[in-house]
């Protein structure tokens, strides 16, 4: 079962930052936080991942609290194409442990 | 960016028939996965495959399911005798080996409809 808790849905105005929260209070020291998204019924798409430091790439930023019990995915300037279900997943980095998807957050970007 | 390719995009079959779903993972990837998503539900892990054998499988992946990498490029999922409840979107995914930390690339899926 998923080890994370996310709000079921959020709205964001186009052009504004979308901040998607995730709680993972039982995270272990060797577990990473991954974010994926699924646009309509397409295959999930990797966004970003991190262990304890904040991370940024061309798609988003990931802010992880110091105690690692929660994180926030930030889409700095949301567009209509960012409307999707966003999944926060906790996973051990080593080996072949599969990703386990929860229900995620349905983000609607509104014009 | 390289892509995972799945064929066909849609498959319709009669209950009890065998189906084979096909995937071409990214060429230098070594770990392969199948996931499925029943309409309106979560993406569910089915099976992982590495070094020509199953690494891990879920409770869903029973004796009716099998996977194969027949020729070093294709990765297939076979359902021997389909049931109505097998109707779902099936996603193939792959990743490189390094560190177990690499991102997973998903295909666009095969929509299986069992009538």
Coordinates of C-alpha atoms in Angstrom, one line a residue:
Chain A
X1 CA 0.0 0.0 0.0
X2 CA 1.0 3.6 -0.6
X3 CA 2.9 5.2 2.3
X4 CA 1.9 8.7 1.4
X5 CA -1.1 11.0 1.9
X6 CA -2.2 13.5 -0.7
X7 CA -5.2 15.7 -1.0
X8 CA -7.6 14.2 -3.6
X9 CA -7.9 17.4 -5.7
X10 CA -6.6 20.9 -6.1
X11 CA -7.2 23.8 -8.5
X12 CA -4.6 26.3 -9.7
X13 CA -5.0 29.4 -11.9
X14 CA -3.0 29.3 -15.1
X15 CA 0.4 31.1 -14.8
X16 CA 0.4 30.8 -11.0
X17 CA 2.6 28.4 -9.0
X18 CA 1.0 25.0 -8.1
X19 CA 2.0 23.7 -4.7
X20 CA 1.1 20.1 -4.2
X21 CA 1.6 18.7 -0.7
X22 CA 2.4 15.2 0.4
X23 CA 2.7 13.6 3.8
X24 CA 5.0 10.6 4.4
X25 CA 5.4 10.5 8.1
X26 CA 6.7 6.9 8.2
X27 CA 9.4 7.4 5.7
X28 CA 12.7 5.5 6.4
X29 CA 16.2 6.9 6.1
X30 CA 16.9 5.0 2.9
X31 CA 13.7 5.9 1.1
X32 CA 13.4 8.6 -1.6
X33 CA 10.4 10.7 -2.4
X34 CA 9.4 10.4 -6.1
X35 CA 6.8 12.4 -8.0
X36 CA 5.1 11.2 -11.1
X37 CA 2.1 12.5 -13.0
X38 CA -0.5 11.0 -15.3
X39 CA -2.1 13.2 -17.9
X40 CA -5.6 11.9 -18.8
X41 CA -5.1 8.1 -19.4
X42 CA -1.5 8.3 -20.6
X43 CA 1.4 6.4 -19.0
X44 CA 2.8 8.0 -15.8
X45 CA 5.5 10.5 -16.4
X46 CA 8.5 11.0 -14.0
X47 CA 8.8 14.5 -12.6
X48 CA 11.4 14.6 -9.9
X49 CA 12.8 12.8 -6.9
X50 CA 14.9 13.6 -3.8
X51 CA 16.2 12.2 -0.5
X52 CA 16.6 15.1 1.8
X53 CA 17.8 18.1 -0.1
X54 CA 15.6 20.3 -2.1
X55 CA 15.7 19.5 -5.8
X56 CA 14.9 21.4 -9.0
X57 CA 14.8 20.5 -12.6
X58 CA 13.2 21.8 -15.8
X59 CA 9.8 20.6 -14.8
X60 CA 9.4 21.4 -11.1
X61 CA 11.0 21.9 -7.7
X62 CA 10.8 19.5 -4.7
X63 CA 10.9 20.9 -1.2
X64 CA 11.4 18.3 1.5
X65 CA 11.0 19.2 5.2
X66 CA 14.0 18.8 7.5
X67 CA 12.3 15.9 9.3
X68 CA 11.5 14.4 5.9
X69 CA 7.9 13.7 7.0
X70 CA 6.4 15.8 4.2
X71 CA 7.2 17.4 0.9
X72 CA 5.8 19.8 -1.6
X73 CA 6.0 19.7 -5.4
X74 CA 6.1 23.1 -7.0
X75 CA 5.2 23.8 -10.6
X76 CA 6.4 27.4 -10.8
X77 CA 4.1 28.6 -13.7
X78 CA 1.3 26.1 -14.2
X79 CA -0.2 25.8 -17.7
X80 CA -3.4 24.0 -18.9
X81 CA -1.2 21.1 -20.0
X82 CA -0.2 20.5 -16.4
X83 CA -3.7 19.4 -15.6
X84 CA -3.1 15.8 -14.4
X85 CA -3.1 13.4 -11.5
X86 CA 0.1 13.9 -9.5
X87 CA 1.5 10.9 -7.5
X88 CA 3.9 11.2 -4.5
X89 CA 5.7 7.9 -4.0
X90 CA 8.1 6.8 -1.3
X91 CA 10.5 4.1 -2.4
X92 CA 13.8 2.5 -1.4
X93 CA 16.4 3.5 -3.9
X94 CA 18.3 0.3 -4.1
X95 CA 17.3 -2.9 -5.8
X96 CA 14.2 -3.5 -7.9
X97 CA 11.5 -2.4 -5.5
X98 CA 8.6 -1.4 -7.8
X99 CA 6.8 1.9 -7.6
X100 CA 3.6 1.7 -5.7
X101 CA 1.0 4.3 -6.8
X102 CA -1.6 5.7 -4.5
X103 CA -4.6 7.8 -5.6
X104 CA -2.6 11.0 -6.1
X105 CA -3.9 14.5 -6.3
X106 CA -5.9 15.6 -9.3
X107 CA -4.6 19.1 -10.3
X108 CA -6.9 21.2 -12.4
X109 CA -5.3 24.2 -14.0
X110 CA -7.9 26.8 -14.8
X111 CA -7.6 29.5 -17.4
Chain B
X1 CA 13.7 11.7 -25.3
X2 CA 13.7 8.0 -25.8
X3 CA 10.3 6.2 -25.6
X4 CA 8.8 2.9 -24.5
X5 CA 6.6 1.7 -27.3
X6 CA 3.5 -0.4 -26.8
X7 CA 1.3 -2.2 -29.3
X8 CA -1.5 -2.4 -30.0
X9 CA -3.0 0.8 -28.5
X10 CA -6.4 -0.9 -28.3
X11 CA -7.2 -4.7 -28.1
X12 CA -10.6 -6.1 -28.0
X13 CA -11.0 -9.8 -27.2
X14 CA -13.6 -12.4 -26.2
X15 CA -13.7 -13.8 -22.7
X16 CA -11.5 -16.9 -22.5
X17 CA -9.3 -16.0 -25.4
X18 CA -5.5 -15.5 -25.0
X19 CA -4.0 -12.1 -25.6
X20 CA -0.4 -10.9 -25.9
X21 CA 0.5 -7.3 -25.2
X22 CA 3.7 -6.1 -26.7
X23 CA 6.3 -3.6 -25.5
X24 CA 9.6 -2.3 -26.9
X25 CA 11.5 -0.9 -23.9
X26 CA 14.2 1.7 -24.3
X27 CA 17.2 0.0 -25.8
X28 CA 19.8 0.3 -23.0
X29 CA 17.4 -0.4 -20.2
X30 CA 17.7 -3.6 -18.2
X31 CA 14.6 -3.6 -15.8
X32 CA 11.1 -4.1 -17.2
X33 CA 7.7 -3.8 -15.7
X34 CA 4.0 -4.2 -16.4
X35 CA 1.4 -2.2 -14.6
X36 CA -2.3 -2.0 -15.2
X37 CA -5.0 0.5 -14.4
X38 CA -8.7 -0.4 -14.3
X39 CA -10.9 2.6 -15.4
X40 CA -11.1 5.1 -12.5
X41 CA -8.8 3.2 -10.2
X42 CA -5.1 3.3 -9.2
X43 CA -2.1 2.3 -11.3
X44 CA -1.3 -1.2 -10.0
X45 CA 2.0 -3.1 -10.2
X46 CA 1.9 -6.5 -11.9
X47 CA 5.4 -7.8 -12.4
X48 CA 9.1 -6.8 -12.8
X49 CA 11.6 -8.6 -14.9
X50 CA 15.4 -8.5 -14.9
X51 CA 18.1 -10.7 -16.4
X52 CA 15.5 -12.9 -18.2
X53 CA 13.5 -13.7 -15.1
X54 CA 10.8 -12.4 -12.9
X55 CA 12.1 -10.3 -10.0
X56 CA 8.9 -9.6 -8.2
X57 CA 5.2 -10.0 -8.9
X58 CA 2.0 -8.9 -7.2
X59 CA -1.0 -10.9 -6.1
X60 CA -2.7 -9.9 -9.3
X61 CA -0.1 -11.7 -11.4
X62 CA -1.5 -15.2 -11.1
X63 CA -1.0 -18.3 -13.3
X64 CA -3.0 -16.7 -16.1
X65 CA -0.3 -14.2 -16.7
X66 CA 3.2 -14.7 -18.1
X67 CA 5.9 -12.4 -19.3
X68 CA 8.7 -13.0 -21.8
X69 CA 11.5 -11.2 -23.5
X70 CA 11.7 -13.4 -26.6
X71 CA 14.3 -11.6 -28.7
X72 CA 16.3 -9.1 -26.7
X73 CA 14.1 -6.1 -27.7
X74 CA 10.5 -7.0 -27.2
X75 CA 8.9 -7.5 -23.8
X76 CA 5.5 -9.2 -23.8
X77 CA 2.7 -9.8 -21.3
X78 CA 0.4 -12.8 -22.1
X79 CA -2.9 -13.4 -20.5
X80 CA -3.9 -17.1 -21.1
X81 CA -7.6 -17.0 -20.7
X82 CA -9.0 -13.5 -20.3
X83 CA -11.7 -12.6 -17.9
X84 CA -14.0 -9.6 -17.9
X85 CA -12.1 -8.2 -15.0
X86 CA -8.9 -8.1 -17.0
X87 CA -10.3 -5.2 -18.9
X88 CA -7.9 -2.3 -18.1
X89 CA -5.1 -0.1 -19.5
X90 CA -1.9 -2.0 -19.4
X91 CA 1.4 0.0 -19.1
X92 CA 4.9 -1.3 -19.8
X93 CA 7.8 0.5 -18.2
X94 CA 11.6 0.2 -18.2
X95 CA 14.6 1.7 -16.6
X96 CA 18.4 1.4 -16.5
X97 CA 20.2 -0.5 -13.8
X98 CA 22.3 2.1 -12.2
X99 CA 21.7 2.4 -8.4
X100 CA 18.0 1.4 -8.5
X101 CA 17.4 5.1 -8.4
X102 CA 16.8 5.8 -12.0
X103 CA 13.5 7.1 -13.2
X104 CA 11.0 4.8 -14.7
X105 CA 9.9 5.4 -18.3
X106 CA 6.3 4.3 -19.1
X107 CA 4.7 3.6 -22.5
X108 CA 1.4 5.0 -23.5
X109 CA -0.4 1.8 -22.8
X110 CA -2.6 -0.8 -24.3
X111 CA -6.3 -0.5 -23.6
X112 CA -7.6 -4.1 -23.3
X113 CA -11.4 -4.7 -23.5
X114 CA -12.7 -8.2 -22.7
X115 CA -16.2 -8.8 -23.9

